[in-house]
Amino acid sequence: MAVNISIPKGTRDFLPLNMQRRNYIFSTLRNVFYLHGYQPIETPAMEDLSALLGKYGEEGDKLLFRILNSGNFLQNINDEELQQKNLNRLASHICEKGLRYDLTVPFARFVVMHRNEIIFPFKRYQIQPVWRADRPQKGRYREFFQCDVDVIGSNSLLNEVELLQIIEDIFIKLNINVTIVLNNRKILHGIATYLSCPDKLVVLTVAIDKLDKIGKDEVLKELSEKGFESNMLQKLIPVLEFSSKQSTNEEAINFISNIITDETGKKGIEEMNYILNYAKESGISTKIKFDVSLARGLSYYTGTILEVKAKDVEIGSICGGGRYDNLTGIFGMDGVSGVGMSFGADRIYDVLEKLNKFPKEVNESTKVLFVNFGVTEEKYCLKILRKLHSTGISAEIYPETGAKMKKQMSYADSKKIPFVVIVGENEIKSGKLSLKNMQTGEQKELNLTEIITLITSNIEQKTKY
RNA sequence: GUGGAUGUAGCUCAGCUGGUUAGAGCAUCAGAUUGUGGUUCUGAGGGUCGUGGGUUCGAGCCCCAUCUUCCACCCCA
């Protein structure tokens, strides 16, 4: 047996069952994205480090995987620099590339680079792995997939409404009950203004975001440690308390309208109203909750922010996103607003697994196995196989000539192949084929056309994962 | 990056205060059954006990280091 083989920390192999289930999720996402007019793009696994560094804050820079230059990467380093062992400076000399950390920043780079080749408003989706040198935990990996969908180059709130429709379509198809949580950074800005500290918006949002996790008192404690004065905190308490109790969206809007007086905040409320009304009118039936405690960590959001939570399982959010007004600005293209979201494929996988909601067809592979009795029979079967393939039925013949029947049947059984065709001397003489249904055990002698009809009617799910 | 646990067969786990040749269930393979799987019965293979050091007459068990996985922070999908 091989010794000492492993894969890097935080990475995974995917077995066929995993892959089929993952592809089921990915193709559901792709189909819905396509349905709403979004187009696929891909970007390279690596980007120039200059495109990545400084985009995710100080923490983010530490979590970037850097790629060592090829060739003699020390040739421009003098002994003095080597002796100093200043890691950051050395790294910047010997690494020019890094693995992508998310899909949003590469997308911004993509838009700026190809601005004359793409059609605005540009609606794209992108499903690719990203890498973070984080410490792995359950459900957290160093290599994981993000499924991003964004529209860039349009300020219209219709885009937000469309995202809500996409969420509804996807989770209906996946058969997961979800709640959409909405908020708006402008409203948070309004709250910060109400507390007379609009300059501390980021600290405030980071703390408020933890409300349902750590509770009101801890949030206040954290803010107090970050320099919030007690009169500010007193004013914040009713807001936190309101957010913790069940309320309708109308009540929430009323409550927040009484607090917010600044222009930006009012604009946020107006946007929230628009989105809630349009969502209702467009017939979205998924529960949408306006929650002032939703904040999201990322600092580039400027308007609507959203998260999707699974109702029947405790797992955190399975989708999140929001509007950003100037993402492409970091690459020198100002004034382009976008809105988008990211689906957590791994978490959706966990939800489906916990609730046992993967369709069982997902791990069916081939539909038909031809038993191999010997040289004459396998030649005979090959011709029939080609006919099945040409009608789109996936079929295979057991490759070992004349292998034991038991072995071939077990193969079909463990590969979950629903039909077995048995062609031996008798069948060749009669011109008919014996078709065995592996679920019922029933076996019939049929001709090829009958078999094709029967199998086709049995394939409910035509999509191949 | 900080703190804490964990590691025994492919998987889930037993293994006494350190004492012969480390066990079970499931899985795998073979046979019972040479044209019939999933059930049943019989049998077989598979472990340098995560890795490297140390203590000891003797280590799966004790000590140190290291890696893995997991948990809590930080941050995040």
CSV table of N, CA and C in Angstrom, one decimal, chain A residues 124-245:
chain,number,residue,atom,x,y,z
A,124,ARG,N,-23.7,38.9,-15.1
A,124,ARG,CA,-22.9,37.7,-15.2
A,124,ARG,C,-23.0,36.8,-14.0
A,125,TYR,N,-22.8,35.5,-14.2
A,125,TYR,CA,-22.6,34.6,-13.1
A,125,TYR,C,-21.3,33.9,-13.3
A,126,GLN,N,-20.8,33.4,-12.2
A,126,GLN,CA,-19.4,32.8,-12.1
A,126,GLN,C,-19.4,31.8,-11.0
A,127,ILE,N,-19.1,30.5,-11.4
A,127,ILE,CA,-19.0,29.5,-10.4
A,127,ILE,C,-17.6,28.9,-10.5
A,128,GLN,N,-16.7,29.3,-9.5
A,128,GLN,CA,-15.3,28.8,-9.5
A,128,GLN,C,-14.8,28.7,-8.1
A,129,PRO,N,-13.7,27.9,-7.9
A,129,PRO,CA,-13.1,27.8,-6.6
A,129,PRO,C,-12.3,29.1,-6.2
A,130,VAL,N,-12.3,29.4,-4.9
A,130,VAL,CA,-11.4,30.4,-4.4
A,130,VAL,C,-10.6,29.9,-3.3
A,131,TRP,N,-9.5,30.5,-2.9
A,131,TRP,CA,-8.6,30.0,-2.0
A,131,TRP,C,-8.3,31.0,-0.8
A,132,ARG,N,-8.3,30.5,0.4
A,132,ARG,CA,-7.9,31.4,1.5
A,132,ARG,C,-7.1,30.6,2.5
A,133,ALA,N,-6.0,31.2,2.9
A,133,ALA,CA,-5.0,30.5,3.8
A,133,ALA,C,-5.5,30.6,5.2
A,134,ASP,N,-6.8,30.4,5.4
A,134,ASP,CA,-7.5,30.5,6.7
A,134,ASP,C,-7.2,29.2,7.5
A,135,ARG,N,-7.5,29.2,8.8
A,135,ARG,CA,-7.4,27.9,9.5
A,135,ARG,C,-8.7,27.1,9.3
A,136,PRO,N,-8.6,25.9,8.7
A,136,PRO,CA,-9.9,25.2,8.4
A,136,PRO,C,-10.7,24.8,9.6
A,137,GLN,N,-12.0,24.8,9.5
A,137,GLN,CA,-12.9,24.3,10.5
A,137,GLN,C,-14.0,23.5,9.7
A,138,LYS,N,-14.9,23.0,10.5
A,138,LYS,CA,-16.0,22.4,9.8
A,138,LYS,C,-16.7,23.3,8.9
A,139,GLY,N,-16.9,23.0,7.7
A,139,GLY,CA,-17.6,23.8,6.7
A,139,GLY,C,-16.8,25.0,6.3
A,140,ARG,N,-15.5,25.0,6.6
A,140,ARG,CA,-14.6,26.1,6.2
A,140,ARG,C,-13.4,25.5,5.6
A,141,TYR,N,-13.1,25.8,4.4
A,141,TYR,CA,-12.0,25.1,3.7
A,141,TYR,C,-11.0,26.2,3.2
A,142,ARG,N,-9.8,25.7,2.8
A,142,ARG,CA,-8.9,26.6,2.2
A,142,ARG,C,-9.1,26.7,0.7
A,143,GLU,N,-9.8,25.7,0.1
A,143,GLU,CA,-10.3,25.8,-1.3
A,143,GLU,C,-11.8,25.5,-1.2
A,144,PHE,N,-12.6,26.4,-1.7
A,144,PHE,CA,-14.0,26.2,-1.8
A,144,PHE,C,-14.6,27.0,-2.9
A,145,PHE,N,-15.8,26.6,-3.3
A,145,PHE,CA,-16.5,27.2,-4.5
A,145,PHE,C,-17.4,28.3,-4.1
A,146,GLN,N,-17.3,29.4,-4.9
A,146,GLN,CA,-18.3,30.4,-4.8
A,146,GLN,C,-19.1,30.5,-6.1
A,147,CYS,N,-20.4,30.8,-5.9
A,147,CYS,CA,-21.3,30.9,-7.0
A,147,CYS,C,-21.8,32.3,-7.0
A,148,ASP,N,-21.2,33.2,-7.8
A,148,ASP,CA,-21.6,34.6,-7.7
A,148,ASP,C,-22.5,35.0,-8.9
A,149,VAL,N,-23.4,35.9,-8.6
A,149,VAL,CA,-24.3,36.4,-9.7
A,149,VAL,C,-24.4,37.9,-9.4
A,150,ASP,N,-24.0,38.7,-10.4
A,150,ASP,CA,-24.0,40.2,-10.3
A,150,ASP,C,-24.5,40.9,-11.5
A,151,VAL,N,-25.1,42.1,-11.3
A,151,VAL,CA,-25.4,42.9,-12.4
A,151,VAL,C,-24.7,44.2,-12.2
A,152,ILE,N,-23.9,44.7,-13.1
A,152,ILE,CA,-23.1,45.9,-12.9
A,152,ILE,C,-23.4,46.9,-14.0
A,153,GLY,N,-23.4,48.2,-13.6
A,153,GLY,CA,-23.7,49.2,-14.6
A,153,GLY,C,-25.2,49.6,-14.6
A,154,SER,N,-25.9,49.4,-13.5
A,154,SER,CA,-27.3,49.8,-13.4
A,154,SER,C,-27.6,50.1,-12.0
A,155,ASN,N,-28.3,51.3,-11.8
A,155,ASN,CA,-28.6,51.7,-10.4
A,155,ASN,C,-30.0,51.3,-10.1
A,156,SER,N,-30.7,50.7,-11.0
A,156,SER,CA,-32.2,50.4,-10.8
A,156,SER,C,-32.4,49.4,-9.7
A,157,LEU,N,-33.4,49.6,-8.9
A,157,LEU,CA,-33.7,48.7,-7.9
A,157,LEU,C,-34.4,47.4,-8.4
A,158,LEU,N,-34.8,47.5,-9.7
A,158,LEU,CA,-35.4,46.3,-10.3
A,158,LEU,C,-34.4,45.2,-10.2
A,159,ASN,N,-33.1,45.5,-10.3
A,159,ASN,CA,-32.1,44.4,-10.2
A,159,ASN,C,-32.2,43.7,-8.8
A,160,GLU,N,-32.4,44.5,-7.8
A,160,GLU,CA,-32.5,43.9,-6.4
A,160,GLU,C,-33.7,42.9,-6.4
A,161,VAL,N,-34.8,43.4,-7.0
A,161,VAL,CA,-36.0,42.6,-7.1
A,161,VAL,C,-35.8,41.3,-7.8
A,162,GLU,N,-35.0,41.4,-8.9
A,162,GLU,CA,-34.7,40.3,-9.7
A,162,GLU,C,-33.8,39.3,-8.9
A,163,LEU,N,-32.9,39.8,-8.1
A,163,LEU,CA,-32.1,38.9,-7.3
A,163,LEU,C,-33.0,38.1,-6.3
A,164,LEU,N,-34.1,38.8,-5.8
A,164,LEU,CA,-35.0,38.1,-4.9
A,164,LEU,C,-35.7,37.0,-5.6
A,165,GLN,N,-36.1,37.3,-6.9
A,165,GLN,CA,-36.8,36.2,-7.7
A,165,GLN,C,-35.8,35.1,-7.9
A,166,ILE,N,-34.6,35.4,-8.2
A,166,ILE,CA,-33.6,34.3,-8.4
A,166,ILE,C,-33.5,33.4,-7.2
A,167,ILE,N,-33.4,34.1,-6.0
A,167,ILE,CA,-33.4,33.3,-4.8
A,167,ILE,C,-34.6,32.4,-4.6
A,168,GLU,N,-35.8,33.0,-4.9
A,168,GLU,CA,-37.0,32.2,-4.8
A,168,GLU,C,-36.9,31.0,-5.7
A,169,ASP,N,-36.6,31.3,-7.0
A,169,ASP,CA,-36.6,30.2,-8.0
A,169,ASP,C,-35.7,29.1,-7.6
A,170,ILE,N,-34.5,29.5,-7.1
A,170,ILE,CA,-33.5,28.4,-6.8
A,170,ILE,C,-33.9,27.6,-5.7
A,171,PHE,N,-34.4,28.2,-4.6
A,171,PHE,CA,-34.7,27.4,-3.4
A,171,PHE,C,-36.0,26.6,-3.5
A,172,ILE,N,-36.9,27.1,-4.4
A,172,ILE,CA,-38.0,26.2,-4.7
A,172,ILE,C,-37.6,25.0,-5.5
A,173,LYS,N,-36.7,25.2,-6.5
A,173,LYS,CA,-36.2,24.0,-7.2
A,173,LYS,C,-35.4,23.1,-6.3
A,174,LEU,N,-34.7,23.6,-5.4
A,174,LEU,CA,-33.9,22.8,-4.5
A,174,LEU,C,-34.7,22.2,-3.3
A,175,ASN,N,-35.9,22.7,-3.2
A,175,ASN,CA,-36.9,22.2,-2.2
A,175,ASN,C,-36.4,22.6,-0.8
A,176,ILE,N,-35.8,23.8,-0.6
A,176,ILE,CA,-35.4,24.2,0.7
A,176,ILE,C,-36.2,25.4,1.1
A,177,ASN,N,-36.8,25.4,2.3
A,177,ASN,CA,-37.5,26.5,2.8
A,177,ASN,C,-36.6,27.6,3.3
A,178,VAL,N,-36.7,28.8,2.9
A,178,VAL,CA,-35.8,29.8,3.3
A,178,VAL,C,-36.5,31.1,3.7
A,179,THR,N,-35.8,31.9,4.4
A,179,THR,CA,-36.2,33.3,4.7
A,179,THR,C,-35.2,34.2,4.1
A,180,ILE,N,-35.6,35.3,3.4
A,180,ILE,CA,-34.7,36.3,2.9
A,180,ILE,C,-34.7,37.4,3.9
A,181,VAL,N,-33.5,37.8,4.4
A,181,VAL,CA,-33.3,38.9,5.3
A,181,VAL,C,-32.8,40.1,4.6
A,182,LEU,N,-33.4,41.2,4.7
A,182,LEU,CA,-33.0,42.4,3.9
A,182,LEU,C,-32.6,43.5,4.9
A,183,ASN,N,-31.7,44.4,4.5
A,183,ASN,CA,-31.4,45.6,5.1
A,183,ASN,C,-30.8,46.6,4.1
A,184,ASN,N,-30.4,47.7,4.5
A,184,ASN,CA,-29.8,48.7,3.6
A,184,ASN,C,-28.7,49.4,4.4
A,185,ARG,N,-27.5,49.5,3.8
A,185,ARG,CA,-26.4,50.2,4.4
A,185,ARG,C,-26.8,51.7,4.7
A,186,LYS,N,-27.6,52.3,3.9
A,186,LYS,CA,-28.0,53.7,4.1
A,186,LYS,C,-28.8,53.8,5.4
A,187,ILE,N,-29.6,52.7,5.7
A,187,ILE,CA,-30.4,52.8,6.9
A,187,ILE,C,-29.4,52.6,8.1
A,188,LEU,N,-28.4,51.8,7.9
A,188,LEU,CA,-27.4,51.7,9.0
A,188,LEU,C,-26.7,53.0,9.2
A,189,HIS,N,-26.4,53.6,8.0
A,189,HIS,CA,-25.8,55.0,8.1
A,189,HIS,C,-26.7,55.9,8.9
A,190,GLY,N,-28.0,55.8,8.6
A,190,GLY,CA,-29.0,56.6,9.3
A,190,GLY,C,-29.0,56.4,10.8
A,191,ILE,N,-28.8,55.1,11.2
A,191,ILE,CA,-28.7,54.8,12.6
A,191,ILE,C,-27.5,55.4,13.2
A,192,ALA,N,-26.4,55.3,12.5
A,192,ALA,CA,-25.1,55.8,13.0
A,192,ALA,C,-25.2,57.3,13.2
A,193,THR,N,-25.9,58.0,12.2
A,193,THR,CA,-26.1,59.4,12.3
A,193,THR,C,-27.0,59.7,13.6
A,194,TYR,N,-28.0,58.9,13.7
A,194,TYR,CA,-28.9,59.1,14.9
A,194,TYR,C,-28.1,59.0,16.2
A,195,LEU,N,-27.1,58.1,16.2
A,195,LEU,CA,-26.2,58.0,17.4
A,195,LEU,C,-25.1,59.0,17.4
A,196,SER,N,-25.1,59.9,16.4
A,196,SER,CA,-24.1,61.0,16.2
A,196,SER,C,-22.7,60.4,16.0
A,197,CYS,N,-22.6,59.4,15.3
A,197,CYS,CA,-21.3,58.8,15.0
A,197,CYS,C,-21.2,58.2,13.6
A,198,PRO,N,-21.6,59.0,12.5
A,198,PRO,CA,-21.6,58.4,11.2
A,198,PRO,C,-20.2,58.0,10.8
A,199,ASP,N,-19.1,58.5,11.4
A,199,ASP,CA,-17.8,58.1,11.1
A,199,ASP,C,-17.4,56.7,11.6
A,200,LYS,N,-18.3,56.2,12.5
A,200,LYS,CA,-18.0,54.9,13.1
A,200,LYS,C,-18.9,53.8,12.5
A,201,LEU,N,-19.4,54.0,11.3
A,201,LEU,CA,-20.3,53.1,10.7
A,201,LEU,C,-19.8,51.7,10.6
A,202,VAL,N,-18.5,51.5,10.2
A,202,VAL,CA,-18.0,50.2,10.0
A,202,VAL,C,-18.0,49.4,11.4
A,203,VAL,N,-17.4,50.0,12.4
A,203,VAL,CA,-17.4,49.4,13.7
A,203,VAL,C,-18.8,49.0,14.2
A,204,LEU,N,-19.7,50.0,14.0
A,204,LEU,CA,-21.1,49.7,14.4
A,204,LEU,C,-21.7,48.6,13.7
A,205,THR,N,-21.5,48.5,12.3
A,205,THR,CA,-22.1,47.4,11.6
A,205,THR,C,-21.6,46.1,12.0
A,206,VAL,N,-20.2,46.0,12.1
A,206,VAL,CA,-19.6,44.7,12.5
A,206,VAL,C,-20.2,44.2,13.8
A,207,ALA,N,-20.4,45.1,14.8
A,207,ALA,CA,-21.0,44.7,16.1
A,207,ALA,C,-22.4,44.3,16.0
A,208,ILE,N,-23.2,45.2,15.3
A,208,ILE,CA,-24.7,44.9,15.2
A,208,ILE,C,-24.9,43.6,14.5
A,209,ASP,N,-24.0,43.3,13.5
A,209,ASP,CA,-24.2,42.0,12.7
A,209,ASP,C,-24.2,40.8,13.6
A,210,LYS,N,-23.5,40.9,14.8
A,210,LYS,CA,-23.4,39.7,15.7
A,210,LYS,C,-24.6,39.6,16.6
A,211,LEU,N,-25.6,40.5,16.5
A,211,LEU,CA,-26.7,40.5,17.5
A,211,LEU,C,-27.3,39.2,17.7
A,212,ASP,N,-27.8,38.5,16.7
A,212,ASP,CA,-28.5,37.2,16.9
A,212,ASP,C,-27.5,36.1,17.4
A,213,LYS,N,-26.2,36.4,17.3
A,213,LYS,CA,-25.3,35.3,17.7
A,213,LYS,C,-24.9,35.5,19.1
A,214,ILE,N,-24.5,36.8,19.5
A,214,ILE,CA,-24.0,37.0,20.9
A,214,ILE,C,-24.9,37.7,21.8
A,215,GLY,N,-26.0,38.3,21.2
A,215,GLY,CA,-27.0,39.0,22.1
A,215,GLY,C,-26.7,40.5,22.3
A,216,LYS,N,-27.7,41.1,22.8
A,216,LYS,CA,-27.7,42.6,22.9
A,216,LYS,C,-26.5,43.1,23.8
A,217,ASP,N,-26.4,42.4,25.0
A,217,ASP,CA,-25.4,42.9,26.0
A,217,ASP,C,-24.0,42.8,25.5
A,218,GLU,N,-23.7,41.7,24.8
A,218,GLU,CA,-22.4,41.6,24.2
A,218,GLU,C,-22.1,42.6,23.1
A,219,VAL,N,-23.1,42.9,22.3
A,219,VAL,CA,-22.9,43.9,21.3
A,219,VAL,C,-22.6,45.2,21.9
A,220,LEU,N,-23.4,45.6,23.0
A,220,LEU,CA,-23.1,46.9,23.7
A,220,LEU,C,-21.7,46.9,24.3
A,221,LYS,N,-21.4,45.7,24.8
A,221,LYS,CA,-20.0,45.7,25.5
A,221,LYS,C,-18.9,45.9,24.4
A,222,GLU,N,-19.1,45.2,23.3
A,222,GLU,CA,-18.1,45.4,22.2
A,222,GLU,C,-18.0,46.8,21.8
A,223,LEU,N,-19.2,47.5,21.6
A,223,LEU,CA,-19.2,48.9,21.2
A,223,LEU,C,-18.5,49.8,22.2
A,224,SER,N,-18.8,49.5,23.4
A,224,SER,CA,-18.3,50.3,24.5
A,224,SER,C,-16.7,50.2,24.5
A,225,GLU,N,-16.2,49.0,24.3
A,225,GLU,CA,-14.8,48.8,24.2
A,225,GLU,C,-14.2,49.5,23.0
A,226,LYS,N,-15.0,49.7,21.9
A,226,LYS,CA,-14.5,50.3,20.7
A,226,LYS,C,-14.7,51.8,20.8
A,227,GLY,N,-15.1,52.4,22.0
A,227,GLY,CA,-15.1,53.8,22.2
A,227,GLY,C,-16.4,54.5,22.0
A,228,PHE,N,-17.5,53.7,22.0
A,228,PHE,CA,-18.8,54.3,22.0
A,228,PHE,C,-19.2,54.8,23.4
A,229,GLU,N,-19.7,56.0,23.5
A,229,GLU,CA,-20.1,56.6,24.8
A,229,GLU,C,-21.4,56.1,25.2
A,230,SER,N,-21.7,56.1,26.5
A,230,SER,CA,-22.9,55.5,27.0
A,230,SER,C,-24.1,56.1,26.6
A,231,ASN,N,-24.1,57.4,26.3
A,231,ASN,CA,-25.4,58.0,25.7
A,231,ASN,C,-25.7,57.5,24.4
A,232,MET,N,-24.7,57.2,23.6
A,232,MET,CA,-24.9,56.6,22.3
A,232,MET,C,-25.5,55.2,22.4
A,233,LEU,N,-24.9,54.5,23.4
A,233,LEU,CA,-25.4,53.1,23.6
A,233,LEU,C,-26.9,53.1,24.1
A,234,GLN,N,-27.2,54.1,24.9
A,234,GLN,CA,-28.6,54.2,25.4
A,234,GLN,C,-29.5,54.3,24.3
A,235,LYS,N,-29.1,55.2,23.3
A,235,LYS,CA,-30.0,55.4,22.1
A,235,LYS,C,-30.1,54.1,21.3
A,236,LEU,N,-29.0,53.3,21.3
A,236,LEU,CA,-29.0,52.1,20.4
A,236,LEU,C,-29.9,51.0,21.0
A,237,ILE,N,-30.0,51.0,22.3
A,237,ILE,CA,-30.7,49.8,23.0
A,237,ILE,C,-32.1,49.6,22.4
A,238,PRO,N,-32.9,50.6,22.3
A,238,PRO,CA,-34.3,50.3,21.7
A,238,PRO,C,-34.2,49.7,20.3
A,239,VAL,N,-33.2,50.1,19.5
A,239,VAL,CA,-33.1,49.6,18.2
A,239,VAL,C,-32.8,48.1,18.2
A,240,LEU,N,-31.8,47.8,19.1
A,240,LEU,CA,-31.4,46.3,19.2
A,240,LEU,C,-32.6,45.5,19.7
A,241,GLU,N,-33.3,46.1,20.7
A,241,GLU,CA,-34.5,45.4,21.3
A,241,GLU,C,-35.6,45.2,20.2
A,242,PHE,N,-35.8,46.2,19.4
A,242,PHE,CA,-36.8,46.1,18.4
A,242,PHE,C,-36.4,45.0,17.4
A,243,SER,N,-35.2,45.0,17.0
A,243,SER,CA,-34.7,44.0,16.1
A,243,SER,C,-34.9,42.6,16.6
A,244,SER,N,-34.8,42.4,17.9
A,244,SER,CA,-34.8,41.0,18.5
A,244,SER,C,-36.2,40.5,18.5
A,245,LYS,N,-37.2,41.4,18.5
A,245,LYS,CA,-38.6,40.8,18.6
A,245,LYS,C,-39.2,40.7,17.3
